[in-house]
Amino acid sequence: MKVKDGIIGLIVGDALGVPVEFTTRREREADPVTDMREYGTYDQPKGTWSDDSSMTIATMASITHRQKIDYEDIMKEFLNWAYLDDYTNSASGTFDMENTTSRSLRRYADGAPALKSGGTGERDNGNGSLMRILPLAFIKDIDYDTVEAVSSLTHAHEISRTACALYVEIAKSMIENDLEIKEHIDNACDKIKEHYKDSEVLGKFERIFSNDLDDVRGRSFVVGSLECVIHCMLTTDSYRSAVLKAVNFGEDTDTTAAICGGLAGIYYGYDSIPQDWVNSITCIEEVKSLCAKYEKFCDEG
Ligand SMILES: [Mg+2]
């Protein structure tokens, strides 16, 4: 089941990164993460996921419930996460919310339409929509406009929207075809270069297009984040080694590993995810059940 492969892959990556978010690469080199940890940055028990997983799950819950992509409803579920602690598996509720997301949700709560709530500034290009866009990759015939619109709920700048389109295209290639990782990435890049050939921001993705990724970091800037994830996928050969490499870049560890874990889960499959990591995630059975319902929607839609 591809939905479970990708979504559990994303959540496990997130939970691996949570205890060491904001640590430096040097700290991680001195003390690399090799297994699921507990406490640390947010003082959360082992297996706690953060905003990345919560917003991903909220998106799937909305689409499953409405049986379609309803932008207003997705935003309502984001509010339920942000203000009512829905879709969290932490006893202390919601933690770790990105600034652009926080401002967008406030605009929506104050009455802005869903598609006018997202940040449009150059600085609104953190990885906050990239980290939650994976569910769209499982929907048959998903188009770029819809991917961009779902990004725009919080991250409406062209750079973020294009990054989401590229990521979804890579994931779709992995879902639909049996190829090497490099071939999936090249295929997706070719499609994005063609579709966005007149875009002024396409140059931002040049390092990805030309596979010039030897100097990546675990940054929260959306393109930097995607560069790091693609580098981790291209230089490892298992789910475990891909997500650990992402975490051990330091900085935005949970999100880098979540974005990487989504692709690695799809590519290597659910059975490749260390089962003791999966079993450490609180509420994992509820997530698996939602994945099954979401896959049914995708198959029938
Ligand atoms: Mg997070």
mmCIF file of C-alpha atoms and ligand atoms in Angstrom:
data_model
loop_
_atom_site.group_PDB
_atom_site.id
_atom_site.type_symbol
_atom_site.label_atom_id
_atom_site.label_comp_id
_atom_site.label_asym_id
_atom_site.label_seq_id
_atom_site.Cartn_x
_atom_site.Cartn_y
_atom_site.Cartn_z
ATOM 1 C CA MET A 1 0.000 0.000 0.000
ATOM 2 C CA LYS A 2 1.828 3.048 -1.285
ATOM 3 C CA VAL A 3 0.001 5.549 0.932
ATOM 4 C CA LYS A 4 1.133 3.725 4.074
ATOM 5 C CA ASP A 5 4.693 3.413 2.690
ATOM 6 C CA GLY A 6 5.016 7.153 2.159
ATOM 7 C CA ILE A 7 3.011 8.531 5.060
ATOM 8 C CA ILE A 8 4.494 6.261 7.748
ATOM 9 C CA GLY A 9 7.899 6.955 6.185
ATOM 10 C CA LEU A 10 7.265 10.685 6.613
ATOM 11 C CA ILE A 11 6.003 10.384 10.197
ATOM 12 C CA VAL A 12 8.903 8.180 11.337
ATOM 13 C CA GLY A 13 11.372 10.651 9.787
ATOM 14 C CA ASP A 14 9.656 13.525 11.611
ATOM 15 C CA ALA A 15 9.785 11.667 14.954
ATOM 16 C CA LEU A 16 13.477 10.838 14.459
ATOM 17 C CA GLY A 17 14.251 14.519 13.969
ATOM 18 C CA VAL A 18 12.108 16.058 16.715
ATOM 19 C CA PRO A 19 14.506 15.427 19.655
ATOM 20 C CA VAL A 20 17.420 17.137 17.849
ATOM 21 C CA GLU A 21 15.715 19.972 15.922
ATOM 22 C CA PHE A 22 17.840 23.158 15.771
ATOM 23 C CA THR A 23 21.052 21.352 16.707
ATOM 24 C CA THR A 24 24.039 22.032 14.464
ATOM 25 C CA ARG A 25 25.666 19.749 11.953
ATOM 26 C CA ARG A 26 28.795 19.786 14.078
ATOM 27 C CA GLU A 27 26.803 18.563 17.091
ATOM 28 C CA ARG A 28 25.348 15.776 14.968
ATOM 29 C CA GLU A 29 28.790 14.802 13.669
ATOM 30 C CA ALA A 30 30.009 14.511 17.262
ATOM 31 C CA ASP A 31 26.931 12.600 18.372
ATOM 32 C CA PRO A 32 25.074 11.201 15.362
ATOM 33 C CA VAL A 33 21.497 10.025 15.657
ATOM 34 C CA THR A 34 21.405 6.270 14.945
ATOM 35 C CA ASP A 35 18.096 5.288 16.520
ATOM 36 C CA MET A 36 14.798 6.760 17.728
ATOM 37 C CA ARG A 37 15.561 9.119 20.622
ATOM 38 C CA GLU A 38 13.408 10.712 23.304
ATOM 39 C CA TYR A 39 13.117 14.164 24.955
ATOM 40 C CA GLY A 40 15.723 16.666 23.711
ATOM 41 C CA THR A 41 14.653 19.887 21.972
ATOM 42 C CA TYR A 42 10.948 19.823 22.851
ATOM 43 C CA ASP A 43 11.146 17.444 25.841
ATOM 44 C CA GLN A 44 8.769 15.028 24.111
ATOM 45 C CA PRO A 45 8.687 11.268 24.703
ATOM 46 C CA LYS A 46 9.955 8.832 22.063
ATOM 47 C CA GLY A 47 7.741 8.541 18.996
ATOM 48 C CA THR A 48 6.246 12.030 19.128
ATOM 49 C CA TRP A 49 5.612 13.638 15.770
ATOM 50 C CA SER A 50 5.432 17.386 15.057
ATOM 51 C CA ASP A 51 3.709 19.863 12.716
ATOM 52 C CA ASP A 52 4.969 18.097 9.581
ATOM 53 C CA SER A 53 3.043 14.912 10.349
ATOM 54 C CA SER A 54 0.079 16.682 11.959
ATOM 55 C CA MET A 55 -0.571 18.861 8.899
ATOM 56 C CA THR A 56 -0.054 15.893 6.556
ATOM 57 C CA ILE A 57 -2.568 13.819 8.520
ATOM 58 C CA ALA A 58 -5.001 16.757 8.729
ATOM 59 C CA THR A 59 -4.884 17.075 4.925
ATOM 60 C CA MET A 60 -5.633 13.373 4.473
ATOM 61 C CA ALA A 61 -8.422 13.486 7.059
ATOM 62 C CA SER A 62 -10.096 16.391 5.273
ATOM 63 C CA ILE A 63 -9.859 14.807 1.812
ATOM 64 C CA THR A 64 -11.076 11.438 3.135
ATOM 65 C CA HIS A 65 -13.983 13.043 4.970
ATOM 66 C CA ARG A 66 -15.047 15.345 2.120
ATOM 67 C CA GLN A 67 -14.143 12.803 -0.616
ATOM 68 C CA LYS A 68 -12.538 15.666 -2.536
ATOM 69 C CA ILE A 69 -9.957 18.421 -2.120
ATOM 70 C CA ASP A 70 -11.855 21.181 -0.352
ATOM 71 C CA TYR A 71 -9.470 24.076 0.401
ATOM 72 C CA GLU A 72 -11.708 25.660 3.052
ATOM 73 C CA ASP A 73 -12.115 22.332 4.832
ATOM 74 C CA ILE A 74 -8.370 21.605 4.804
ATOM 75 C CA MET A 75 -7.782 25.025 6.404
ATOM 76 C CA LYS A 76 -10.433 24.294 9.045
ATOM 77 C CA GLU A 77 -8.607 21.082 9.914
ATOM 78 C CA PHE A 78 -5.328 23.027 10.115
ATOM 79 C CA LEU A 79 -7.016 25.369 12.594
ATOM 80 C CA ASN A 80 -8.255 22.370 14.587
ATOM 81 C CA TRP A 81 -4.646 21.208 14.756
ATOM 82 C CA ALA A 82 -3.222 24.629 15.618
ATOM 83 C CA TYR A 83 -5.767 25.669 18.231
ATOM 84 C CA LEU A 84 -7.445 22.446 19.420
ATOM 85 C CA ASP A 85 -4.472 20.018 19.273
ATOM 86 C CA ASP A 86 -6.210 17.667 16.812
ATOM 87 C CA TYR A 87 -3.879 15.401 14.813
ATOM 88 C CA THR A 88 -1.159 15.535 17.469
ATOM 89 C CA ASN A 89 0.190 12.526 19.370
ATOM 90 C CA SER A 90 1.772 14.557 22.148
ATOM 91 C CA ALA A 91 0.280 14.920 25.623
ATOM 92 C CA SER A 92 1.273 18.582 25.482
ATOM 93 C CA GLY A 93 -0.593 19.149 22.196
ATOM 94 C CA THR A 94 0.593 21.292 19.305
ATOM 95 C CA PHE A 95 4.222 22.401 19.290
ATOM 96 C CA ASP A 96 6.672 23.481 16.574
ATOM 97 C CA MET A 97 4.659 25.749 14.286
ATOM 98 C CA GLU A 98 6.396 27.597 11.447
ATOM 99 C CA ASN A 99 5.914 31.402 11.294
ATOM 100 C CA THR A 100 4.451 31.587 7.776
ATOM 101 C CA THR A 101 1.972 28.844 8.664
ATOM 102 C CA SER A 102 1.056 30.547 11.913
ATOM 103 C CA ARG A 103 0.382 33.895 10.159
ATOM 104 C CA SER A 104 -1.647 32.196 7.408
ATOM 105 C CA LEU A 105 -3.837 30.365 9.908
ATOM 106 C CA ARG A 106 -4.420 33.609 11.781
ATOM 107 C CA ARG A 107 -5.516 35.334 8.543
ATOM 108 C CA TYR A 108 -7.895 32.449 7.840
ATOM 109 C CA ALA A 109 -9.275 32.530 11.382
ATOM 110 C CA ASP A 110 -9.843 36.279 10.900
ATOM 111 C CA GLY A 111 -12.008 35.638 7.839
ATOM 112 C CA ALA A 112 -9.733 35.509 4.787
ATOM 113 C CA PRO A 113 -10.687 32.879 2.156
ATOM 114 C CA ALA A 114 -8.500 29.764 2.239
ATOM 115 C CA LEU A 115 -6.765 30.544 -1.044
ATOM 116 C CA LYS A 116 -6.026 34.136 0.057
ATOM 117 C CA SER A 117 -4.604 33.197 3.468
ATOM 118 C CA GLY A 118 -1.125 32.006 2.529
ATOM 119 C CA GLY A 119 2.025 34.111 2.724
ATOM 120 C CA THR A 120 3.107 35.613 -0.600
ATOM 121 C CA GLY A 121 6.409 37.271 0.361
ATOM 122 C CA GLU A 122 9.864 36.161 -0.692
ATOM 123 C CA ARG A 123 10.513 35.364 2.962
ATOM 124 C CA ASP A 124 7.466 33.075 3.110
ATOM 125 C CA ASN A 125 9.468 30.283 1.523
ATOM 126 C CA GLY A 126 10.200 27.999 4.422
ATOM 127 C CA ASN A 127 9.517 24.312 3.937
ATOM 128 C CA GLY A 128 6.107 24.521 5.661
ATOM 129 C CA SER A 129 4.016 23.490 2.670
ATOM 130 C CA LEU A 130 6.559 21.066 1.210
ATOM 131 C CA MET A 131 6.469 19.080 4.459
ATOM 132 C CA ARG A 132 2.707 18.433 4.185
ATOM 133 C CA ILE A 133 2.131 18.096 0.426
ATOM 134 C CA LEU A 134 2.872 14.357 0.025
ATOM 135 C CA PRO A 135 -0.762 13.130 0.228
ATOM 136 C CA LEU A 136 -1.463 14.782 -3.148
ATOM 137 C CA ALA A 137 1.052 12.518 -4.902
ATOM 138 C CA PHE A 138 -1.227 9.515 -4.364
ATOM 139 C CA ILE A 139 -4.193 11.090 -6.135
ATOM 140 C CA LYS A 140 -4.537 9.910 -9.717
ATOM 141 C CA ASP A 141 -4.227 12.645 -12.332
ATOM 142 C CA ILE A 142 -3.400 15.307 -9.751
ATOM 143 C CA ASP A 143 -2.521 18.493 -11.641
ATOM 144 C CA TYR A 144 -0.019 21.258 -10.929
ATOM 145 C CA ASP A 145 -2.712 23.869 -10.284
ATOM 146 C CA THR A 146 -4.169 21.793 -7.459
ATOM 147 C CA VAL A 147 -0.765 21.080 -5.912
ATOM 148 C CA GLU A 148 0.033 24.800 -6.076
ATOM 149 C CA ALA A 149 -3.317 25.703 -4.530
ATOM 150 C CA VAL A 150 -2.811 23.338 -1.591
ATOM 151 C CA SER A 151 0.650 24.844 -1.044
ATOM 152 C CA SER A 152 -0.876 28.324 -1.251
ATOM 153 C CA LEU A 153 -3.108 27.741 1.770
ATOM 154 C CA THR A 154 -0.058 28.678 3.801
ATOM 155 C CA HIS A 155 2.798 29.170 1.300
ATOM 156 C CA ALA A 156 1.614 31.037 -1.786
ATOM 157 C CA HIS A 157 4.923 32.311 -3.168
ATOM 158 C CA GLU A 158 5.909 30.861 -6.543
ATOM 159 C CA ILE A 159 9.090 29.278 -5.146
ATOM 160 C CA SER A 160 7.153 27.243 -2.578
ATOM 161 C CA ARG A 161 4.467 26.297 -5.079
ATOM 162 C CA THR A 162 7.065 25.100 -7.609
ATOM 163 C CA ALA A 163 8.997 23.164 -4.949
ATOM 164 C CA CYS A 164 5.786 21.336 -4.008
ATOM 165 C CA ALA A 165 5.097 20.517 -7.663
ATOM 166 C CA LEU A 166 8.609 19.084 -8.071
ATOM 167 C CA TYR A 167 8.372 16.999 -4.901
ATOM 168 C CA VAL A 168 4.964 15.614 -5.828
ATOM 169 C CA GLU A 169 6.270 14.786 -9.294
ATOM 170 C CA ILE A 170 9.223 12.831 -7.816
ATOM 171 C CA ALA A 171 6.904 10.972 -5.448
ATOM 172 C CA LYS A 172 4.451 10.208 -8.277
ATOM 173 C CA SER A 173 7.245 8.797 -10.405
ATOM 174 C CA MET A 174 8.241 6.525 -7.499
ATOM 175 C CA ILE A 175 4.624 5.463 -6.944
ATOM 176 C CA GLU A 176 3.951 4.677 -10.599
ATOM 177 C CA ASN A 177 7.265 3.432 -12.034
ATOM 178 C CA ASP A 178 9.985 0.972 -11.150
ATOM 179 C CA LEU A 179 13.177 2.952 -11.804
ATOM 180 C CA GLU A 180 16.412 3.971 -10.088
ATOM 181 C CA ILE A 181 16.236 6.998 -7.774
ATOM 182 C CA LYS A 182 18.260 9.164 -10.179
ATOM 183 C CA GLU A 183 15.872 8.317 -13.019
ATOM 184 C CA HIS A 184 12.846 9.293 -10.937
ATOM 185 C CA ILE A 185 14.438 12.634 -10.100
ATOM 186 C CA ASP A 186 15.543 13.304 -13.674
ATOM 187 C CA ASN A 187 12.067 12.481 -15.002
ATOM 188 C CA ALA A 188 10.421 14.792 -12.499
ATOM 189 C CA CYS A 189 12.903 17.605 -13.214
ATOM 190 C CA ASP A 190 12.261 17.310 -16.957
ATOM 191 C CA LYS A 191 8.504 17.639 -16.422
ATOM 192 C CA ILE A 192 8.897 20.641 -14.111
ATOM 193 C CA LYS A 193 11.347 22.380 -16.487
ATOM 194 C CA GLU A 194 8.854 21.966 -19.299
ATOM 195 C CA HIS A 195 5.728 22.990 -17.386
ATOM 196 C CA TYR A 196 7.367 25.986 -15.675
ATOM 197 C CA LYS A 197 9.639 27.018 -18.557
ATOM 198 C CA ASP A 198 8.398 30.625 -18.432
ATOM 199 C CA SER A 199 8.645 30.879 -14.652
ATOM 200 C CA GLU A 200 10.992 33.478 -13.202
ATOM 201 C CA VAL A 201 11.824 31.276 -10.223
ATOM 202 C CA LEU A 202 12.891 28.189 -12.164
ATOM 203 C CA GLY A 203 16.564 29.231 -11.809
ATOM 204 C CA LYS A 204 16.281 28.662 -8.042
ATOM 205 C CA PHE A 205 16.106 24.949 -8.768
ATOM 206 C CA GLU A 206 19.169 24.852 -11.006
ATOM 207 C CA ARG A 207 21.324 23.020 -8.443
ATOM 208 C CA ILE A 208 18.734 20.260 -8.321
ATOM 209 C CA PHE A 209 18.364 20.143 -12.108
ATOM 210 C CA SER A 210 22.113 19.852 -12.611
ATOM 211 C CA ASN A 211 22.660 17.533 -9.610
ATOM 212 C CA ASP A 212 25.052 20.033 -8.042
ATOM 213 C CA LEU A 213 24.251 18.918 -4.497
ATOM 214 C CA ASP A 214 27.567 18.336 -2.746
ATOM 215 C CA ASP A 215 27.218 21.351 -0.482
ATOM 216 C CA VAL A 216 23.728 20.950 1.000
ATOM 217 C CA ARG A 217 22.550 21.789 4.524
ATOM 218 C CA GLY A 218 19.492 20.929 6.636
ATOM 219 C CA ARG A 219 17.994 24.356 6.082
ATOM 220 C CA SER A 220 14.357 25.364 6.370
ATOM 221 C CA PHE A 221 14.378 27.404 3.108
ATOM 222 C CA VAL A 222 12.173 25.288 0.870
ATOM 223 C CA VAL A 223 14.653 24.864 -1.997
ATOM 224 C CA GLY A 224 17.559 24.170 0.385
ATOM 225 C CA SER A 225 15.407 21.598 2.124
ATOM 226 C CA LEU A 226 14.535 19.865 -1.131
ATOM 227 C CA GLU A 227 18.197 19.921 -2.224
ATOM 228 C CA CYS A 228 19.181 18.221 1.026
ATOM 229 C CA VAL A 229 16.463 15.586 0.694
ATOM 230 C CA ILE A 230 17.381 14.746 -2.901
ATOM 231 C CA HIS A 231 21.049 14.551 -1.915
ATOM 232 C CA CYS A 232 20.164 12.144 0.929
ATOM 233 C CA MET A 233 18.104 9.963 -1.424
ATOM 234 C CA LEU A 234 20.841 9.870 -4.071
ATOM 235 C CA THR A 235 23.682 8.999 -1.688
ATOM 236 C CA THR A 236 22.094 6.245 0.443
ATOM 237 C CA ASP A 237 20.638 2.825 -0.266
ATOM 238 C CA SER A 238 17.949 2.198 2.365
ATOM 239 C CA TYR A 239 15.121 3.934 4.224
ATOM 240 C CA ARG A 240 17.156 3.881 7.407
ATOM 241 C CA SER A 241 20.333 5.376 5.937
ATOM 242 C CA ALA A 242 18.398 8.051 3.994
ATOM 243 C CA VAL A 243 16.467 9.455 6.963
ATOM 244 C CA LEU A 244 19.396 9.229 9.365
ATOM 245 C CA LYS A 245 21.552 11.123 6.887
ATOM 246 C CA ALA A 246 18.823 13.807 6.699
ATOM 247 C CA VAL A 247 18.596 14.091 10.500
ATOM 248 C CA ASN A 248 22.361 14.256 10.896
ATOM 249 C CA PHE A 249 22.613 17.387 8.766
ATOM 250 C CA GLY A 250 21.234 19.143 11.852
ATOM 251 C CA GLU A 251 19.186 22.399 11.754
ATOM 252 C CA ASP A 252 15.614 21.642 10.599
ATOM 253 C CA THR A 253 16.050 17.939 11.310
ATOM 254 C CA ASP A 254 12.440 16.854 11.714
ATOM 255 C CA THR A 255 11.241 18.467 8.512
ATOM 256 C CA THR A 256 14.217 17.426 6.387
ATOM 257 C CA ALA A 257 13.806 13.849 7.616
ATOM 258 C CA ALA A 258 10.016 13.958 7.160
ATOM 259 C CA ILE A 259 10.304 15.137 3.539
ATOM 260 C CA CYS A 260 13.061 12.575 2.919
ATOM 261 C CA GLY A 261 11.172 9.849 4.800
ATOM 262 C CA GLY A 262 8.128 10.280 2.575
ATOM 263 C CA LEU A 263 10.161 9.544 -0.558
ATOM 264 C CA ALA A 264 12.280 6.830 1.085
ATOM 265 C CA GLY A 265 9.143 5.123 2.410
ATOM 266 C CA ILE A 266 7.618 5.031 -1.069
ATOM 267 C CA TYR A 267 10.834 3.953 -2.769
ATOM 268 C CA TYR A 268 11.953 1.229 -0.335
ATOM 269 C CA GLY A 269 8.503 0.260 0.983
ATOM 270 C CA TYR A 270 6.888 0.062 4.414
ATOM 271 C CA ASP A 271 8.674 -3.185 5.299
ATOM 272 C CA SER A 272 12.020 -1.417 4.957
ATOM 273 C CA ILE A 273 11.160 1.001 7.783
ATOM 274 C CA PRO A 274 12.627 -0.342 11.047
ATOM 275 C CA GLN A 275 9.589 -1.783 12.810
ATOM 276 C CA ASP A 276 10.747 -0.747 16.273
ATOM 277 C CA TRP A 277 10.727 2.851 14.979
ATOM 278 C CA VAL A 278 7.205 2.431 13.612
ATOM 279 C CA ASN A 279 6.015 0.810 16.837
ATOM 280 C CA SER A 280 7.437 3.642 18.931
ATOM 281 C CA ILE A 281 5.021 6.108 17.291
ATOM 282 C CA THR A 282 2.044 6.724 19.552
ATOM 283 C CA CYS A 283 -1.315 6.413 17.733
ATOM 284 C CA ILE A 284 0.281 4.630 14.768
ATOM 285 C CA GLU A 285 -2.724 2.290 14.367
ATOM 286 C CA GLU A 286 -5.062 5.277 13.831
ATOM 287 C CA VAL A 287 -2.681 6.597 11.189
ATOM 288 C CA LYS A 288 -2.597 3.237 9.394
ATOM 289 C CA SER A 289 -6.380 3.150 9.382
ATOM 290 C CA LEU A 290 -6.517 6.663 7.881
ATOM 291 C CA CYS A 291 -3.947 5.614 5.253
ATOM 292 C CA ALA A 292 -6.218 2.719 4.227
ATOM 293 C CA LYS A 293 -9.233 5.042 3.893
ATOM 294 C CA TYR A 294 -7.180 7.581 1.973
ATOM 295 C CA GLU A 295 -5.850 4.921 -0.400
ATOM 296 C CA LYS A 296 -9.448 3.845 -1.087
ATOM 297 C CA PHE A 297 -10.302 7.453 -1.984
ATOM 298 C CA CYS A 298 -7.266 7.667 -4.290
ATOM 299 C CA ASP A 299 -8.085 4.355 -6.009
ATOM 300 C CA GLU A 300 -11.688 5.286 -6.588
ATOM 301 C CA GLY A 301 -11.114 8.958 -7.360
HETATM 302 MG MG MG B 1 8.302 19.924 12.761
#
